[in-house]
Amino acid sequence: MDSVAFEDVSVNFSQEEWALLAPSQKKLYRDVMQETFKNLVSIEAIRRDSVKVKKVVNVEKPSVPVSV
């Protein structure tokens, strides 16, 4: 799976473009970018936890089979 960076999903406005936006558009932009950032942080946290779990599973091999 390819990595995704904030820059890959963000939209950047020039100062001139930003000045043309209505206040409601600026608020929407901020809300969407904040949610996008939170989602990317969440995905990264999940990915890191998954890597930790894989490392633990690979390291801790029981000598006796475990019943589930």
Tab-separated table of N, CA, C and O in Angstrom:
chain	number	residue	atom	x	y	z
A	1	MET	N	0.849	-1.179	0.000
A	1	MET	CA	0.000	0.000	0.000
A	1	MET	C	0.895	1.243	0.000
A	1	MET	O	1.860	1.321	0.746
A	2	ASP	N	0.567	2.212	-0.829
A	2	ASP	CA	1.339	3.436	-0.909
A	2	ASP	C	1.030	4.344	0.272
A	2	ASP	O	-0.091	4.360	0.778
A	3	SER	N	2.043	5.090	0.691
A	3	SER	CA	1.850	6.045	1.782
A	3	SER	C	1.080	7.258	1.284
A	3	SER	O	1.180	7.638	0.123
A	4	VAL	N	0.331	7.863	2.174
A	4	VAL	CA	-0.405	9.079	1.858
A	4	VAL	C	0.077	10.157	2.806
A	4	VAL	O	0.146	9.948	4.012
A	5	ALA	N	0.424	11.285	2.256
A	5	ALA	CA	0.854	12.425	3.058
A	5	ALA	C	-0.219	13.496	3.023
A	5	ALA	O	-1.064	13.530	2.112
A	6	PHE	N	-0.189	14.364	4.014
A	6	PHE	CA	-1.165	15.445	4.083
A	6	PHE	C	-1.149	16.267	2.797
A	6	PHE	O	-2.193	16.665	2.282
A	7	GLU	N	0.037	16.486	2.254
A	7	GLU	CA	0.184	17.274	1.025
A	7	GLU	C	-0.539	16.619	-0.155
A	7	GLU	O	-0.938	17.293	-1.099
A	8	ASP	N	-0.701	15.303	-0.109
A	8	ASP	CA	-1.393	14.585	-1.187
A	8	ASP	C	-2.894	14.865	-1.220
A	8	ASP	O	-3.531	14.711	-2.260
A	9	VAL	N	-3.450	15.236	-0.091
A	9	VAL	CA	-4.903	15.408	-0.011
A	9	VAL	C	-5.322	16.827	0.369
A	9	VAL	O	-6.504	17.101	0.499
A	10	SER	N	-4.371	17.720	0.522
A	10	SER	CA	-4.722	19.090	0.893
A	10	SER	C	-4.866	19.960	-0.352
A	10	SER	O	-4.363	19.638	-1.424
A	11	VAL	N	-5.563	21.050	-0.177
A	11	VAL	CA	-5.731	22.045	-1.238
A	11	VAL	C	-5.101	23.327	-0.732
A	11	VAL	O	-5.388	23.767	0.385
A	12	ASN	N	-4.240	23.905	-1.539
A	12	ASN	CA	-3.563	25.145	-1.143
A	12	ASN	C	-4.070	26.300	-1.997
A	12	ASN	O	-4.152	26.182	-3.216
A	13	PHE	N	-4.406	27.388	-1.332
A	13	PHE	CA	-4.860	28.591	-2.023
A	13	PHE	C	-3.760	29.642	-1.967
A	13	PHE	O	-3.061	29.766	-0.958
A	14	SER	N	-3.648	30.422	-3.026
A	14	SER	CA	-2.764	31.582	-2.975
A	14	SER	C	-3.457	32.635	-2.106
A	14	SER	O	-4.659	32.516	-1.798
A	15	GLN	N	-2.722	33.661	-1.719
A	15	GLN	CA	-3.338	34.722	-0.910
A	15	GLN	C	-4.471	35.397	-1.673
A	15	GLN	O	-5.501	35.742	-1.090
A	16	GLU	N	-4.288	35.551	-2.968
A	16	GLU	CA	-5.319	36.180	-3.786
A	16	GLU	C	-6.581	35.307	-3.845
A	16	GLU	O	-7.703	35.805	-3.731
A	17	GLU	N	-6.399	34.009	-4.019
A	17	GLU	CA	-7.543	33.088	-4.063
A	17	GLU	C	-8.259	33.057	-2.717
A	17	GLU	O	-9.492	33.064	-2.652
A	18	TRP	N	-7.476	33.013	-1.626
A	18	TRP	CA	-8.050	32.973	-0.285
A	18	TRP	C	-8.900	34.220	-0.024
A	18	TRP	O	-9.984	34.146	0.554
A	19	ALA	N	-8.417	35.367	-0.495
A	19	ALA	CA	-9.136	36.632	-0.284
A	19	ALA	C	-10.481	36.626	-1.001
A	19	ALA	O	-11.423	37.326	-0.581
A	20	LEU	N	-10.607	35.856	-2.073
A	20	LEU	CA	-11.861	35.809	-2.829
A	20	LEU	C	-12.912	34.879	-2.209
A	20	LEU	O	-14.085	34.937	-2.581
A	21	LEU	N	-12.512	34.050	-1.278
A	21	LEU	CA	-13.455	33.112	-0.665
A	21	LEU	C	-14.356	33.824	0.342
A	21	LEU	O	-13.917	34.714	1.070
A	22	ALA	N	-15.591	33.376	0.401
A	22	ALA	CA	-16.531	33.880	1.408
A	22	ALA	C	-16.149	33.275	2.766
A	22	ALA	O	-15.515	32.215	2.826
A	23	PRO	N	-16.503	33.931	3.853
A	23	PRO	CA	-16.193	33.383	5.178
A	23	PRO	C	-16.684	31.942	5.363
A	23	PRO	O	-15.993	31.125	5.973
A	24	SER	N	-17.848	31.634	4.836
A	24	SER	CA	-18.370	30.271	4.978
A	24	SER	C	-17.497	29.265	4.211
A	24	SER	O	-17.316	28.134	4.657
A	25	GLN	N	-16.945	29.674	3.075
A	25	GLN	CA	-16.051	28.799	2.313
A	25	GLN	C	-14.736	28.581	3.054
A	25	GLN	O	-14.199	27.475	3.057
A	26	LYS	N	-14.236	29.629	3.687
A	26	LYS	CA	-12.999	29.517	4.475
A	26	LYS	C	-13.214	28.576	5.657
A	26	LYS	O	-12.352	27.749	5.964
A	27	LYS	N	-14.369	28.699	6.311
A	27	LYS	CA	-14.673	27.815	7.446
A	27	LYS	C	-14.776	26.367	6.976
A	27	LYS	O	-14.229	25.460	7.618
A	28	LEU	N	-15.475	26.153	5.865
A	28	LEU	CA	-15.592	24.802	5.319
A	28	LEU	C	-14.217	24.229	5.000
A	28	LEU	O	-13.915	23.090	5.338
A	29	TYR	N	-13.362	25.022	4.375
A	29	TYR	CA	-12.002	24.584	4.052
A	29	TYR	C	-11.261	24.165	5.321
A	29	TYR	O	-10.657	23.100	5.380
A	30	ARG	N	-11.304	25.014	6.345
A	30	ARG	CA	-10.614	24.700	7.604
A	30	ARG	C	-11.154	23.423	8.228
A	30	ARG	O	-10.394	22.569	8.699
A	31	ASP	N	-12.477	23.272	8.239
A	31	ASP	CA	-13.105	22.080	8.824
A	31	ASP	C	-12.682	20.811	8.077
A	31	ASP	O	-12.340	19.800	8.691
A	32	VAL	N	-12.707	20.876	6.752
A	32	VAL	CA	-12.346	19.705	5.944
A	32	VAL	C	-10.871	19.360	6.114
A	32	VAL	O	-10.511	18.192	6.275
A	33	MET	N	-10.008	20.365	6.110
A	33	MET	CA	-8.572	20.099	6.262
A	33	MET	C	-8.265	19.551	7.659
A	33	MET	O	-7.432	18.662	7.815
A	34	GLN	N	-8.961	20.048	8.670
A	34	GLN	CA	-8.758	19.548	10.028
A	34	GLN	C	-9.201	18.086	10.125
A	34	GLN	O	-8.491	17.252	10.702
A	35	GLU	N	-10.337	17.763	9.543
A	35	GLU	CA	-10.818	16.384	9.564
A	35	GLU	C	-9.874	15.469	8.783
A	35	GLU	O	-9.567	14.358	9.221
A	36	THR	N	-9.387	15.940	7.647
A	36	THR	CA	-8.443	15.162	6.843
A	36	THR	C	-7.176	14.886	7.639
A	36	THR	O	-6.666	13.760	7.656
A	37	PHE	N	-6.659	15.906	8.316
A	37	PHE	CA	-5.456	15.739	9.121
A	37	PHE	C	-5.691	14.714	10.237
A	37	PHE	O	-4.873	13.823	10.458
A	38	LYS	N	-6.820	14.818	10.926
A	38	LYS	CA	-7.141	13.866	11.999
A	38	LYS	C	-7.229	12.442	11.462
A	38	LYS	O	-6.755	11.497	12.094
A	39	ASN	N	-7.834	12.279	10.284
A	39	ASN	CA	-7.949	10.951	9.684
A	39	ASN	C	-6.580	10.374	9.337
A	39	ASN	O	-6.319	9.192	9.563
A	40	LEU	N	-5.706	11.202	8.790
A	40	LEU	CA	-4.361	10.727	8.450
A	40	LEU	C	-3.575	10.343	9.702
A	40	LEU	O	-2.872	9.340	9.726
A	41	VAL	N	-3.717	11.128	10.755
A	41	VAL	CA	-3.052	10.806	12.023
A	41	VAL	C	-3.588	9.488	12.565
A	41	VAL	O	-2.832	8.640	13.032
A	42	SER	N	-4.888	9.293	12.481
A	42	SER	CA	-5.507	8.058	12.946
A	42	SER	C	-5.007	6.859	12.153
A	42	SER	O	-4.675	5.814	12.722
A	43	ILE	N	-4.938	7.000	10.845
A	43	ILE	CA	-4.445	5.906	9.997
A	43	ILE	C	-3.002	5.569	10.347
A	43	ILE	O	-2.638	4.400	10.447
A	44	GLU	N	-2.192	6.579	10.569
A	44	GLU	CA	-0.786	6.346	10.924
A	44	GLU	C	-0.692	5.633	12.265
A	44	GLU	O	0.109	4.724	12.435
A	45	ALA	N	-1.526	6.010	13.227
A	45	ALA	CA	-1.514	5.358	14.539
A	45	ALA	C	-1.909	3.893	14.399
A	45	ALA	O	-1.295	3.013	15.012
A	46	ILE	N	-2.920	3.622	13.594
A	46	ILE	CA	-3.356	2.238	13.382
A	46	ILE	C	-2.239	1.440	12.703
A	46	ILE	O	-1.959	0.311	13.074
A	47	ARG	N	-1.598	2.051	11.716
A	47	ARG	CA	-0.517	1.369	11.001
A	47	ARG	C	0.621	1.043	11.961
A	47	ARG	O	1.148	-0.051	11.958
A	48	ARG	N	0.975	1.975	12.806
A	48	ARG	CA	2.058	1.741	13.771
A	48	ARG	C	1.688	0.636	14.751
A	48	ARG	O	2.506	-0.204	15.078
A	49	ASP	N	0.444	0.643	15.234
A	49	ASP	CA	-0.009	-0.409	16.146
A	49	ASP	C	0.034	-1.763	15.456
A	49	ASP	O	0.408	-2.765	16.052
A	50	SER	N	-0.342	-1.807	14.194
A	50	SER	CA	-0.327	-3.049	13.428
A	50	SER	C	1.090	-3.588	13.300
A	50	SER	O	1.325	-4.782	13.448
A	51	VAL	N	2.039	-2.711	13.053
A	51	VAL	CA	3.448	-3.126	12.938
A	51	VAL	C	3.925	-3.669	14.278
A	51	VAL	O	4.595	-4.695	14.333
A	52	LYS	N	3.556	-3.016	15.379
A	52	LYS	CA	3.953	-3.486	16.711
A	52	LYS	C	3.382	-4.876	16.974
A	52	LYS	O	4.062	-5.746	17.488
A	53	VAL	N	2.118	-5.077	16.618
A	53	VAL	CA	1.476	-6.375	16.834
A	53	VAL	C	2.189	-7.442	16.015
A	53	VAL	O	2.476	-8.528	16.499
A	54	LYS	N	2.505	-7.150	14.778
A	54	LYS	CA	3.196	-8.117	13.923
A	54	LYS	C	4.547	-8.485	14.518
A	54	LYS	O	4.942	-9.639	14.512
A	55	LYS	N	5.266	-7.492	15.048
A	55	LYS	CA	6.563	-7.764	15.661
A	55	LYS	C	6.408	-8.667	16.870
A	55	LYS	O	7.155	-9.607	17.063
A	56	VAL	N	5.408	-8.396	17.698
A	56	VAL	CA	5.180	-9.211	18.896
A	56	VAL	C	4.805	-10.630	18.493
A	56	VAL	O	5.314	-11.595	19.045
A	57	VAL	N	3.935	-10.765	17.513
A	57	VAL	CA	3.512	-12.094	17.072
A	57	VAL	C	4.696	-12.858	16.503
A	57	VAL	O	4.878	-14.042	16.773
A	58	ASN	N	5.551	-12.217	15.758
A	58	ASN	CA	6.703	-12.873	15.166
A	58	ASN	C	7.755	-13.248	16.210
A	58	ASN	O	8.443	-14.241	16.056
A	59	VAL	N	7.873	-12.476	17.263
A	59	VAL	CA	8.887	-12.723	18.281
A	59	VAL	C	8.424	-13.767	19.282
A	59	VAL	O	9.181	-14.638	19.685
A	60	GLU	N	7.192	-13.697	19.695
A	60	GLU	CA	6.675	-14.578	20.739
A	60	GLU	C	6.042	-15.822	20.121
A	60	GLU	O	4.838	-15.894	19.930
A	61	LYS	N	6.845	-16.808	19.840
A	61	LYS	CA	6.324	-18.068	19.307
A	61	LYS	C	6.227	-19.066	20.451
A	61	LYS	O	7.238	-19.465	21.018
A	62	PRO	N	5.030	-19.442	20.828
A	62	PRO	CA	4.885	-20.378	21.956
A	62	PRO	C	5.465	-21.749	21.599
A	62	PRO	O	5.392	-22.191	20.464
A	63	SER	N	6.060	-22.405	22.603
A	63	SER	CA	6.629	-23.734	22.370
A	63	SER	C	5.541	-24.805	22.357
A	63	SER	O	5.729	-25.879	21.831
A	64	VAL	N	4.390	-24.481	22.961
A	64	VAL	CA	3.269	-25.412	23.005
A	64	VAL	C	2.106	-24.754	22.265
A	64	VAL	O	1.847	-23.568	22.461
A	65	PRO	N	1.394	-25.494	21.397
A	65	PRO	CA	0.250	-24.883	20.700
A	65	PRO	C	-0.771	-24.329	21.686
A	65	PRO	O	-1.015	-24.917	22.738
A	66	VAL	N	-1.338	-23.220	21.343
A	66	VAL	CA	-2.323	-22.559	22.191
A	66	VAL	C	-3.709	-22.854	21.647
A	66	VAL	O	-3.967	-22.705	20.463
A	67	SER	N	-4.612	-23.289	22.527
A	67	SER	CA	-5.989	-23.546	22.122
A	67	SER	C	-6.777	-22.252	22.179
A	67	SER	O	-6.595	-21.449	23.085
A	68	VAL	N	-7.668	-22.086	21.226
A	68	VAL	CA	-8.506	-20.884	21.209
A	68	VAL	C	-9.917	-21.242	21.577
A	68	VAL	O	-10.448	-22.231	21.316
